[in-house]
CSV table of C-alpha atoms in Angstrom, one decimal:
chain,number,residue,atom,x,y,z
A,1,MET,CA,-95.2,31.9,-41.3
A,2,SER,CA,-95.4,34.1,-38.0
A,3,THR,CA,-99.2,33.9,-38.8
A,4,GLN,CA,-99.6,30.4,-37.6
A,5,PHE,CA,-98.0,31.1,-34.1
A,6,PRO,CA,-99.9,32.4,-31.5
A,7,ASP,CA,-99.5,36.1,-31.0
A,8,ASP,CA,-97.8,35.9,-27.8
A,9,PHE,CA,-95.1,34.6,-29.6
A,10,LYS,CA,-94.3,37.7,-31.4
A,11,CYS,CA,-92.4,40.8,-30.7
A,12,PRO,CA,-94.2,43.9,-29.9
A,13,ILE,CA,-92.0,46.1,-31.6
A,14,SER,CA,-90.9,44.1,-34.8
A,15,LEU,CA,-94.3,41.8,-34.8
A,16,GLU,CA,-92.1,38.7,-36.2
A,17,ILE,CA,-91.7,35.7,-34.2
A,18,MET,CA,-88.9,36.2,-31.5
A,19,SER,CA,-85.6,33.7,-31.3
A,20,ASP,CA,-84.4,35.3,-28.2
A,21,PRO,CA,-86.9,36.8,-26.3
A,22,VAL,CA,-85.7,38.6,-23.2
A,23,ILE,CA,-87.9,40.0,-20.3
A,24,LEU,CA,-87.4,44.1,-19.3
A,25,SER,CA,-87.8,45.8,-16.0
A,26,SER,CA,-91.3,46.5,-17.0
A,27,GLY,CA,-92.3,42.7,-17.1
A,28,HIS,CA,-92.7,42.8,-21.0
A,29,THR,CA,-90.8,40.5,-23.2
A,30,PHE,CA,-89.2,41.4,-26.7
A,31,ASP,CA,-87.0,40.1,-29.2
A,32,ARG,CA,-83.7,40.8,-27.9
A,33,VAL,CA,-82.2,42.3,-31.5
A,34,SER,CA,-85.4,44.3,-31.8
A,35,ILE,CA,-85.3,46.0,-28.3
A,36,GLN,CA,-81.6,46.5,-28.1
A,37,ARG,CA,-82.3,48.3,-31.1
A,38,TRP,CA,-84.9,50.2,-29.0
A,39,LEU,CA,-82.5,50.8,-26.5
A,40,ASP,CA,-79.4,51.7,-28.7
A,41,SER,CA,-81.2,54.7,-30.5
A,42,GLY,CA,-81.1,56.4,-26.5
A,43,HIS,CA,-84.8,55.3,-25.5
A,44,ARG,CA,-84.8,54.8,-22.0
A,45,THR,CA,-88.5,53.7,-21.6
A,46,CYS,CA,-90.4,50.2,-22.4
A,47,PRO,CA,-91.9,50.6,-25.6
A,48,ILE,CA,-95.5,49.2,-24.2
A,49,THR,CA,-95.8,50.7,-20.5
A,50,LYS,CA,-93.8,53.9,-21.3
A,51,LEU,CA,-92.3,53.8,-18.1
A,52,PRO,CA,-89.0,54.7,-17.5
A,53,LEU,CA,-86.1,52.2,-17.5
A,54,PRO,CA,-82.4,52.0,-15.6
A,55,GLU,CA,-79.6,53.9,-18.1
A,56,GLN,CA,-78.2,50.2,-18.3
A,57,PRO,CA,-81.4,47.8,-18.4
A,58,CYS,CA,-80.9,44.3,-17.5
A,59,LEU,CA,-82.5,41.9,-20.5
A,60,ILE,CA,-83.4,38.7,-18.7
A,61,PRO,CA,-83.7,35.8,-21.3
A,62,ASN,CA,-87.3,34.1,-20.8
A,63,HIS,CA,-86.1,30.4,-21.6
A,64,ALA,CA,-89.6,29.2,-20.6
A,65,LEU,CA,-91.1,31.0,-24.1
A,66,ARG,CA,-88.0,30.6,-25.7
A,67,SER,CA,-88.4,27.1,-25.5
A,68,LEU,CA,-91.8,26.9,-26.0
A,69,ILE,CA,-91.3,28.5,-29.5
A,70,SER,CA,-88.5,26.6,-30.7
A,71,ASN,CA,-90.5,23.3,-29.7
A,72,TYR,CA,-93.7,24.5,-31.1
A,73,THR,CA,-93.5,23.1,-34.8
A,74,LEU,CA,-92.6,20.1,-33.3
A,75,VAL,CA,-96.0,19.4,-32.4
A,76,SER,CA,-97.4,20.0,-35.5
A,77,PRO,CA,-101.2,18.4,-36.1
A,78,SER,CA,-102.4,16.2,-38.9
A,79,LYS,CA,-103.7,18.4,-42.0
A,80,SER,CA,-104.8,15.3,-43.5
A,81,GLN,CA,-108.8,16.2,-43.1
A,82,PRO,CA,-110.8,19.0,-43.9
A,83,CYS,CA,-111.4,21.0,-40.7
A,84,SER,CA,-114.9,21.2,-38.6
A,85,GLN,CA,-116.1,24.1,-36.6
A,86,PRO,CA,-114.5,24.3,-33.2
A,87,GLN,CA,-117.8,23.7,-31.5
A,88,THR,CA,-118.4,20.7,-33.3
A,89,LEU,CA,-114.8,19.4,-32.7
A,90,VAL,CA,-115.3,19.9,-28.8
A,91,SER,CA,-118.5,18.4,-28.7
A,92,ALA,CA,-117.5,15.3,-30.6
A,93,LEU,CA,-114.5,15.3,-27.9
A,94,THR,CA,-116.5,15.3,-24.7
A,95,SER,CA,-119.2,13.5,-26.1
A,96,PRO,CA,-119.3,9.8,-24.3
A,97,SER,CA,-120.7,8.1,-27.5
A,98,SER,CA,-118.8,9.4,-30.2
A,99,PRO,CA,-116.4,6.6,-31.8
A,100,ILE,CA,-112.8,6.9,-30.9
A,101,GLY,CA,-111.4,7.9,-34.4
A,102,THR,CA,-113.8,11.0,-34.5
A,103,LYS,CA,-112.1,11.6,-31.3
A,104,LEU,CA,-108.6,11.5,-32.6
A,105,ASP,CA,-109.7,14.0,-35.3
A,106,SER,CA,-111.1,16.1,-33.2
A,107,LEU,CA,-108.0,16.2,-31.1
A,108,SER,CA,-105.9,16.8,-34.0
A,109,HIS,CA,-107.8,19.8,-35.4
A,110,LEU,CA,-108.2,21.4,-32.0
A,111,ALA,CA,-104.6,21.2,-32.0
A,112,GLY,CA,-104.1,22.9,-35.1
A,113,LEU,CA,-106.8,25.5,-34.4
A,114,THR,CA,-105.5,26.5,-30.9
A,115,LYS,CA,-101.5,27.0,-32.1
A,116,ARG,CA,-102.6,29.9,-33.5
A,117,ASP,CA,-106.1,31.6,-31.7
A,118,SER,CA,-105.6,32.5,-28.3
A,119,SER,CA,-109.4,33.3,-27.9
A,120,LEU,CA,-110.0,29.3,-29.0
A,121,ARG,CA,-107.6,28.5,-26.2
A,122,ARG,CA,-109.8,30.6,-23.8
A,123,LYS,CA,-113.4,28.9,-25.0
A,124,LEU,CA,-111.9,25.3,-24.9
A,125,THR,CA,-111.0,25.8,-21.2
A,126,GLU,CA,-114.4,27.8,-20.2
A,127,SER,CA,-116.2,24.5,-22.6
A,128,GLY,CA,-115.9,21.9,-20.0
A,129,ALA,CA,-113.4,20.5,-22.5
A,130,VAL,CA,-110.2,20.3,-20.3
A,131,PRO,CA,-111.5,17.0,-18.1
A,132,ALA,CA,-111.5,15.0,-21.7
A,133,VAL,CA,-108.1,16.6,-23.0
A,134,LEU,CA,-107.0,15.2,-19.7
A,135,LYS,CA,-108.5,11.8,-20.1
A,136,PHE,CA,-106.6,11.4,-23.2
A,137,VAL,CA,-103.5,12.0,-22.0
A,138,ASP,CA,-103.9,8.9,-19.7
A,139,SER,CA,-104.8,6.9,-22.8
A,140,GLU,CA,-102.6,3.8,-23.4
A,141,ASP,CA,-102.9,4.8,-27.1
A,142,PRO,CA,-99.4,6.6,-27.9
A,143,VAL,CA,-101.1,8.1,-30.9
A,144,LEU,CA,-103.8,9.5,-28.5
A,145,GLN,CA,-101.8,10.6,-26.4
A,146,GLU,CA,-99.4,12.7,-28.3
A,147,LYS,CA,-102.4,14.6,-29.7
A,148,ALA,CA,-103.8,15.2,-26.2
A,149,LEU,CA,-100.6,16.3,-25.1
A,150,SER,CA,-100.1,18.7,-28.0
A,151,LEU,CA,-103.3,20.4,-26.9
A,152,LEU,CA,-102.5,20.2,-23.7
A,153,LEU,CA,-99.4,22.2,-24.2
A,154,ASN,CA,-101.3,24.9,-26.7
A,155,LEU,CA,-103.5,25.6,-23.7
A,156,SER,CA,-101.3,26.1,-21.6
A,157,LEU,CA,-100.0,28.8,-23.2
A,158,ASP,CA,-102.4,31.2,-21.9
A,159,ASP,CA,-101.5,32.8,-19.0
A,160,ASP,CA,-104.8,33.0,-17.6
A,161,ASN,CA,-105.0,29.0,-18.5
A,162,LYS,CA,-102.2,27.8,-16.0
A,163,VAL,CA,-103.4,28.2,-12.8
A,164,GLY,CA,-106.4,25.8,-14.0
A,165,LEU,CA,-105.2,23.2,-15.7
A,166,VAL,CA,-102.7,22.5,-12.6
A,167,ALA,CA,-106.1,22.8,-10.1
A,168,GLU,CA,-108.0,20.3,-12.8
A,169,GLY,CA,-105.1,17.6,-12.6
A,170,ALA,CA,-102.8,18.4,-15.7
A,171,VAL,CA,-99.6,17.8,-13.2
A,172,ASN,CA,-100.0,14.4,-12.3
A,173,ARG,CA,-100.9,13.2,-15.7
A,174,VAL,CA,-97.9,15.0,-17.4
A,175,VAL,CA,-95.4,13.6,-14.5
A,176,LYS,CA,-96.9,10.0,-15.3
A,177,ILE,CA,-96.0,10.7,-18.9
A,178,LEU,CA,-92.3,11.6,-18.0
A,179,ARG,CA,-92.3,8.3,-16.4
A,180,ILE,CA,-93.5,5.8,-18.5
A,181,GLY,CA,-94.8,7.7,-22.2
A,182,SER,CA,-93.0,7.2,-25.8
A,183,PRO,CA,-89.8,9.7,-26.4
A,184,ASP,CA,-92.2,12.3,-27.9
A,185,CYS,CA,-94.6,12.7,-25.3
A,186,ARG,CA,-92.2,12.6,-22.4
A,187,ALA,CA,-90.5,15.8,-24.8
A,188,ILE,CA,-94.0,17.4,-24.6
A,189,ALA,CA,-94.8,16.6,-21.4
A,190,ALA,CA,-91.5,18.4,-20.0
A,191,THR,CA,-92.4,21.1,-22.3
A,192,ILE,CA,-95.8,21.4,-20.3
A,193,ILE,CA,-94.2,21.6,-17.2
A,194,THR,CA,-92.1,24.4,-18.6
A,195,SER,CA,-94.8,26.4,-19.7
A,196,LEU,CA,-97.2,25.9,-16.7
A,197,ALA,CA,-94.2,26.8,-14.4
A,198,VAL,CA,-94.4,30.3,-16.3
A,199,VAL,CA,-96.7,31.1,-13.5
A,200,GLU,CA,-95.0,31.4,-10.0
A,201,VAL,CA,-97.6,30.1,-7.7
A,202,ASN,CA,-97.2,26.6,-10.4
A,203,LYS,CA,-93.4,26.4,-9.1
A,204,ALA,CA,-94.2,25.1,-5.8
A,205,THR,CA,-97.1,23.2,-6.8
A,206,ILE,CA,-95.7,21.5,-9.5
A,207,GLY,CA,-92.2,21.0,-7.2
A,208,ALA,CA,-94.4,19.5,-4.1
A,209,TYR,CA,-95.3,16.3,-6.5
A,210,PRO,CA,-93.7,13.7,-5.6
A,211,ASP,CA,-92.4,12.4,-8.1
A,212,ALA,CA,-92.3,15.6,-10.8
A,213,ILE,CA,-88.7,16.6,-10.2
A,214,PRO,CA,-87.5,12.9,-9.7
A,215,ALA,CA,-89.0,12.0,-13.4
A,216,LEU,CA,-87.0,15.1,-15.0
A,217,VAL,CA,-83.8,13.9,-13.5
A,218,ARG,CA,-84.5,10.5,-14.9
A,219,LEU,CA,-85.0,12.0,-17.8
A,220,LEU,CA,-82.0,13.7,-18.0
A,221,ILE,CA,-80.5,10.5,-17.4
A,222,ALA,CA,-82.5,8.2,-19.9
A,223,GLY,CA,-84.1,10.1,-22.3
A,224,LYS,CA,-82.8,11.0,-26.1
A,225,GLY,CA,-81.5,14.3,-27.0
A,226,ARG,CA,-84.4,16.6,-27.1
A,227,GLU,CA,-85.8,14.9,-24.0
A,228,LYS,CA,-82.9,15.8,-22.0
A,229,LYS,CA,-82.9,19.4,-23.5
A,230,GLU,CA,-86.5,19.6,-22.4
A,231,ALA,CA,-85.7,18.0,-19.2
A,232,ALA,CA,-83.5,20.6,-18.5
A,233,THR,CA,-85.2,23.7,-19.4
A,234,ALA,CA,-88.1,22.4,-17.2
A,235,LEU,CA,-85.8,22.2,-14.1
A,236,TYR,CA,-84.7,25.5,-14.7
A,237,ALA,CA,-88.4,26.6,-15.1
A,238,ILE,CA,-89.6,25.5,-11.6
A,239,CYS,CA,-86.1,25.8,-9.6
A,240,SER,CA,-86.3,29.4,-9.9
A,241,PHE,CA,-88.4,28.1,-6.5
A,242,THR,CA,-86.1,27.9,-3.8
A,243,ASP,CA,-87.3,24.4,-2.6
A,244,ASN,CA,-87.1,22.9,-6.0
A,245,ARG,CA,-83.3,23.3,-6.5
A,246,ARG,CA,-83.0,21.3,-3.0
A,247,ARG,CA,-85.6,18.5,-4.1
A,248,ALA,CA,-83.6,18.3,-7.8
A,249,ILE,CA,-80.1,18.6,-5.6
A,250,ASP,CA,-81.5,15.5,-3.4
A,251,CYS,CA,-82.9,13.5,-6.6
A,252,GLY,CA,-78.7,13.5,-7.8
A,253,ALA,CA,-79.5,16.1,-10.3
A,254,VAL,CA,-75.8,17.6,-9.9
A,255,PRO,CA,-73.4,15.3,-11.3
A,256,ILE,CA,-75.7,14.4,-14.1
A,257,LEU,CA,-76.6,17.8,-15.3
A,258,ILE,CA,-72.1,18.5,-15.0
A,259,ASN,CA,-71.7,15.2,-17.4
A,260,LEU,CA,-74.5,16.4,-19.6
A,261,LEU,CA,-72.6,19.6,-19.6
A,262,ASP,CA,-69.5,18.2,-20.3
A,263,LEU,CA,-71.5,15.8,-23.1
A,264,GLY,CA,-72.5,19.5,-24.8
A,265,LEU,CA,-75.3,20.2,-23.1
A,266,GLU,CA,-75.5,23.7,-22.7
A,267,ARG,CA,-78.6,24.2,-20.9
A,268,ALA,CA,-77.1,22.2,-18.1
A,269,ILE,CA,-74.9,25.2,-16.9
A,270,GLU,CA,-78.3,27.3,-16.6
A,271,VAL,CA,-79.5,24.9,-14.1
A,272,LEU,CA,-76.5,24.3,-12.0
A,273,GLY,CA,-76.2,28.1,-12.0
A,274,LEU,CA,-79.5,28.3,-10.0
A,275,LEU,CA,-78.1,25.1,-7.9
A,276,VAL,CA,-75.5,27.1,-7.2
A,277,LYS,CA,-76.9,29.3,-5.0
A,278,CYS,CA,-77.4,26.7,-2.5
A,279,LYS,CA,-75.3,25.5,-0.3
A,280,GLU,CA,-76.5,22.0,-0.6
A,281,GLY,CA,-75.6,22.3,-4.3
A,282,ARG,CA,-72.2,23.8,-4.2
A,283,GLU,CA,-71.2,20.7,-1.8
A,284,GLU,CA,-72.7,18.4,-4.4
A,285,MET,CA,-70.8,20.2,-7.3
A,286,MET,CA,-67.6,19.9,-5.1
A,287,LYS,CA,-67.9,16.4,-4.9
A,288,VAL,CA,-67.5,15.9,-8.6
A,289,ASN,CA,-64.2,14.6,-10.1
A,290,GLY,CA,-63.5,17.1,-13.1
A,291,CYS,CA,-66.0,19.5,-12.3
A,292,VAL,CA,-63.4,22.7,-12.6
A,293,LYS,CA,-62.5,21.3,-15.8
A,294,VAL,CA,-66.3,21.4,-17.5
A,295,LEU,CA,-67.3,24.5,-16.6
A,296,VAL,CA,-63.7,25.8,-17.8
A,297,LYS,CA,-64.7,24.0,-21.2
A,298,VAL,CA,-68.3,26.2,-20.9
A,299,LEU,CA,-65.9,29.1,-20.8
A,300,LYS,CA,-64.0,28.8,-23.7
A,301,ASN,CA,-66.7,27.1,-26.2
A,302,GLY,CA,-70.1,28.4,-24.9
A,303,SER,CA,-72.2,30.7,-25.7
A,304,SER,CA,-72.4,34.4,-24.0
A,305,ARG,CA,-75.6,32.8,-22.0
A,306,GLY,CA,-73.0,30.0,-21.1
A,307,VAL,CA,-70.5,32.0,-20.7
A,308,GLN,CA,-72.6,34.1,-18.2
A,309,TYR,CA,-73.7,31.2,-16.3
A,310,GLY,CA,-70.4,29.4,-16.2
A,311,LEU,CA,-68.6,32.6,-15.0
A,312,PHE,CA,-71.2,32.6,-11.9
A,313,THR,CA,-71.3,29.0,-10.8
A,314,LEU,CA,-67.6,29.3,-11.1
A,315,ASN,CA,-67.7,32.3,-8.9
A,316,CYS,CA,-70.0,30.9,-6.3
A,317,LEU,CA,-67.8,28.1,-5.6
A,318,CYS,CA,-64.6,29.7,-5.6
A,319,ASN,CA,-66.3,32.3,-3.1
A,320,TYR,CA,-67.5,28.8,-1.1
A,321,SER,CA,-64.1,26.7,-1.3
A,322,GLU,CA,-60.1,28.0,-1.0
A,323,ILE,CA,-59.6,24.6,-2.8
A,324,PHE,CA,-62.1,25.2,-5.6
A,325,CYS,CA,-60.3,28.5,-6.0
A,326,PHE,CA,-57.4,27.0,-6.2
A,327,GLU,CA,-58.1,24.2,-8.9
A,328,ALA,CA,-59.5,26.8,-10.8
A,329,ARG,CA,-56.1,29.1,-10.8
A,330,LYS,CA,-54.8,25.9,-11.9
A,331,GLN,CA,-57.0,25.4,-15.0
A,332,GLY,CA,-56.1,28.8,-16.1
A,333,VAL,CA,-59.6,30.6,-15.2
A,334,LEU,CA,-57.4,34.0,-14.6
A,335,GLY,CA,-55.8,33.8,-18.5
A,336,ILE,CA,-59.4,33.1,-19.6
A,337,CYS,CA,-61.4,35.9,-18.1
A,338,MET,CA,-58.7,37.8,-19.2
A,339,GLY,CA,-59.3,37.0,-22.6
A,340,LEU,CA,-63.4,37.7,-21.9
A,341,VAL,CA,-62.4,41.6,-21.0
A,342,GLU,CA,-63.4,43.0,-24.3
A,343,GLU,CA,-66.9,41.3,-23.8
A,344,GLU,CA,-70.1,43.6,-24.5
A,345,ASN,CA,-72.6,41.9,-22.2
A,346,GLU,CA,-73.5,43.4,-19.1
A,347,LYS,CA,-73.9,40.5,-17.0
A,348,ILE,CA,-70.8,38.6,-18.4
A,349,LYS,CA,-68.9,41.7,-17.3
A,350,ARG,CA,-70.0,42.0,-13.9
A,351,TYR,CA,-69.3,38.2,-13.0
A,352,LEU,CA,-66.2,38.2,-15.1
A,353,SER,CA,-64.8,41.3,-12.3
A,354,ASN,CA,-66.3,39.4,-9.5
A,355,LEU,CA,-64.7,36.4,-10.4
A,356,VAL,CA,-61.0,37.6,-11.3
A,357,GLN,CA,-61.6,39.8,-7.9
A,358,THR,CA,-62.4,36.6,-6.2
A,359,LEU,CA,-59.2,34.5,-7.9
A,360,SER,CA,-56.6,37.6,-7.5
A,361,GLY,CA,-57.7,38.0,-3.7
A,362,ASN,CA,-60.1,41.1,-4.5
A,363,HIS,CA,-57.7,43.0,-7.1
A,364,ALA,CA,-60.2,44.1,-9.6
A,365,ILE,CA,-59.9,44.0,-12.9
A,366,GLY,CA,-57.8,46.9,-14.6
């Protein structure tokens, strides 16, 4: 099964598809189970670079890659016809005289081939096929549009392609799909935003598009389950860039995310964990009735990652406002924290200690 996925999706240690990719301080990504086993064996060097690591290495979740892997099988191309040679498919795709049915077949086959062949992804972008793919993204035919988006997503997987795709005008097309596409197309479009935002410079470029962040926020409101999740993931990816946090807040993202978190979309707490870092975000969160109760629910019922972001968000808010701090005490947050003292996750332990100190007037956990 793993041979059907790009090599970038495989853990360098296990060579299996990653289920929980995390980034080491060396900049390389590994599956959490594999790298944790490496560290538990006493190693304090990166398995790839051999560079030394801190005594307590920090494993940073690679949310963008995790989302791409989890959604990859959802954009599978048609397998009803035998596959032609890649160059023939590219020629059919870019030729003005090719019938629309031939172009659709070419898109489908190329989407299948580029899923597992990184060299073909590079050749395809170098061949000048990207403008043709983007043209089909603009198509009014939803089937043609979805196939083109699937191919565009595959092309965006290579870091070397990401900046070039943005320069070719991919963001403008993708944002349009976020606004008016079909549900499946909107979900793929949001995933493309996540993929493109892996490159730091693209975060600023995407956020600067007038309707990019508003379109993602609208998708949080109007989208179905998968669309909401992918929109939240895309916001998380681009909001690590400070200016984009304010743009999301200005679009009204905070109350929407708190409501989605209350309804069970845990990815929302990760976005809130970024927005709480700026004053405007904290002020908006304090305006939402029941915000503390929703965050407390995350501490009680959330995953390890959800608890981590919940603790961080609560501590930022309690440090900012004595009123919020009083409400957190009233909701029994100190007691909940004491129930988490045995947690082994390093970030949870650190955020837990910080929050307890804040709530108890700087008295650390005993």
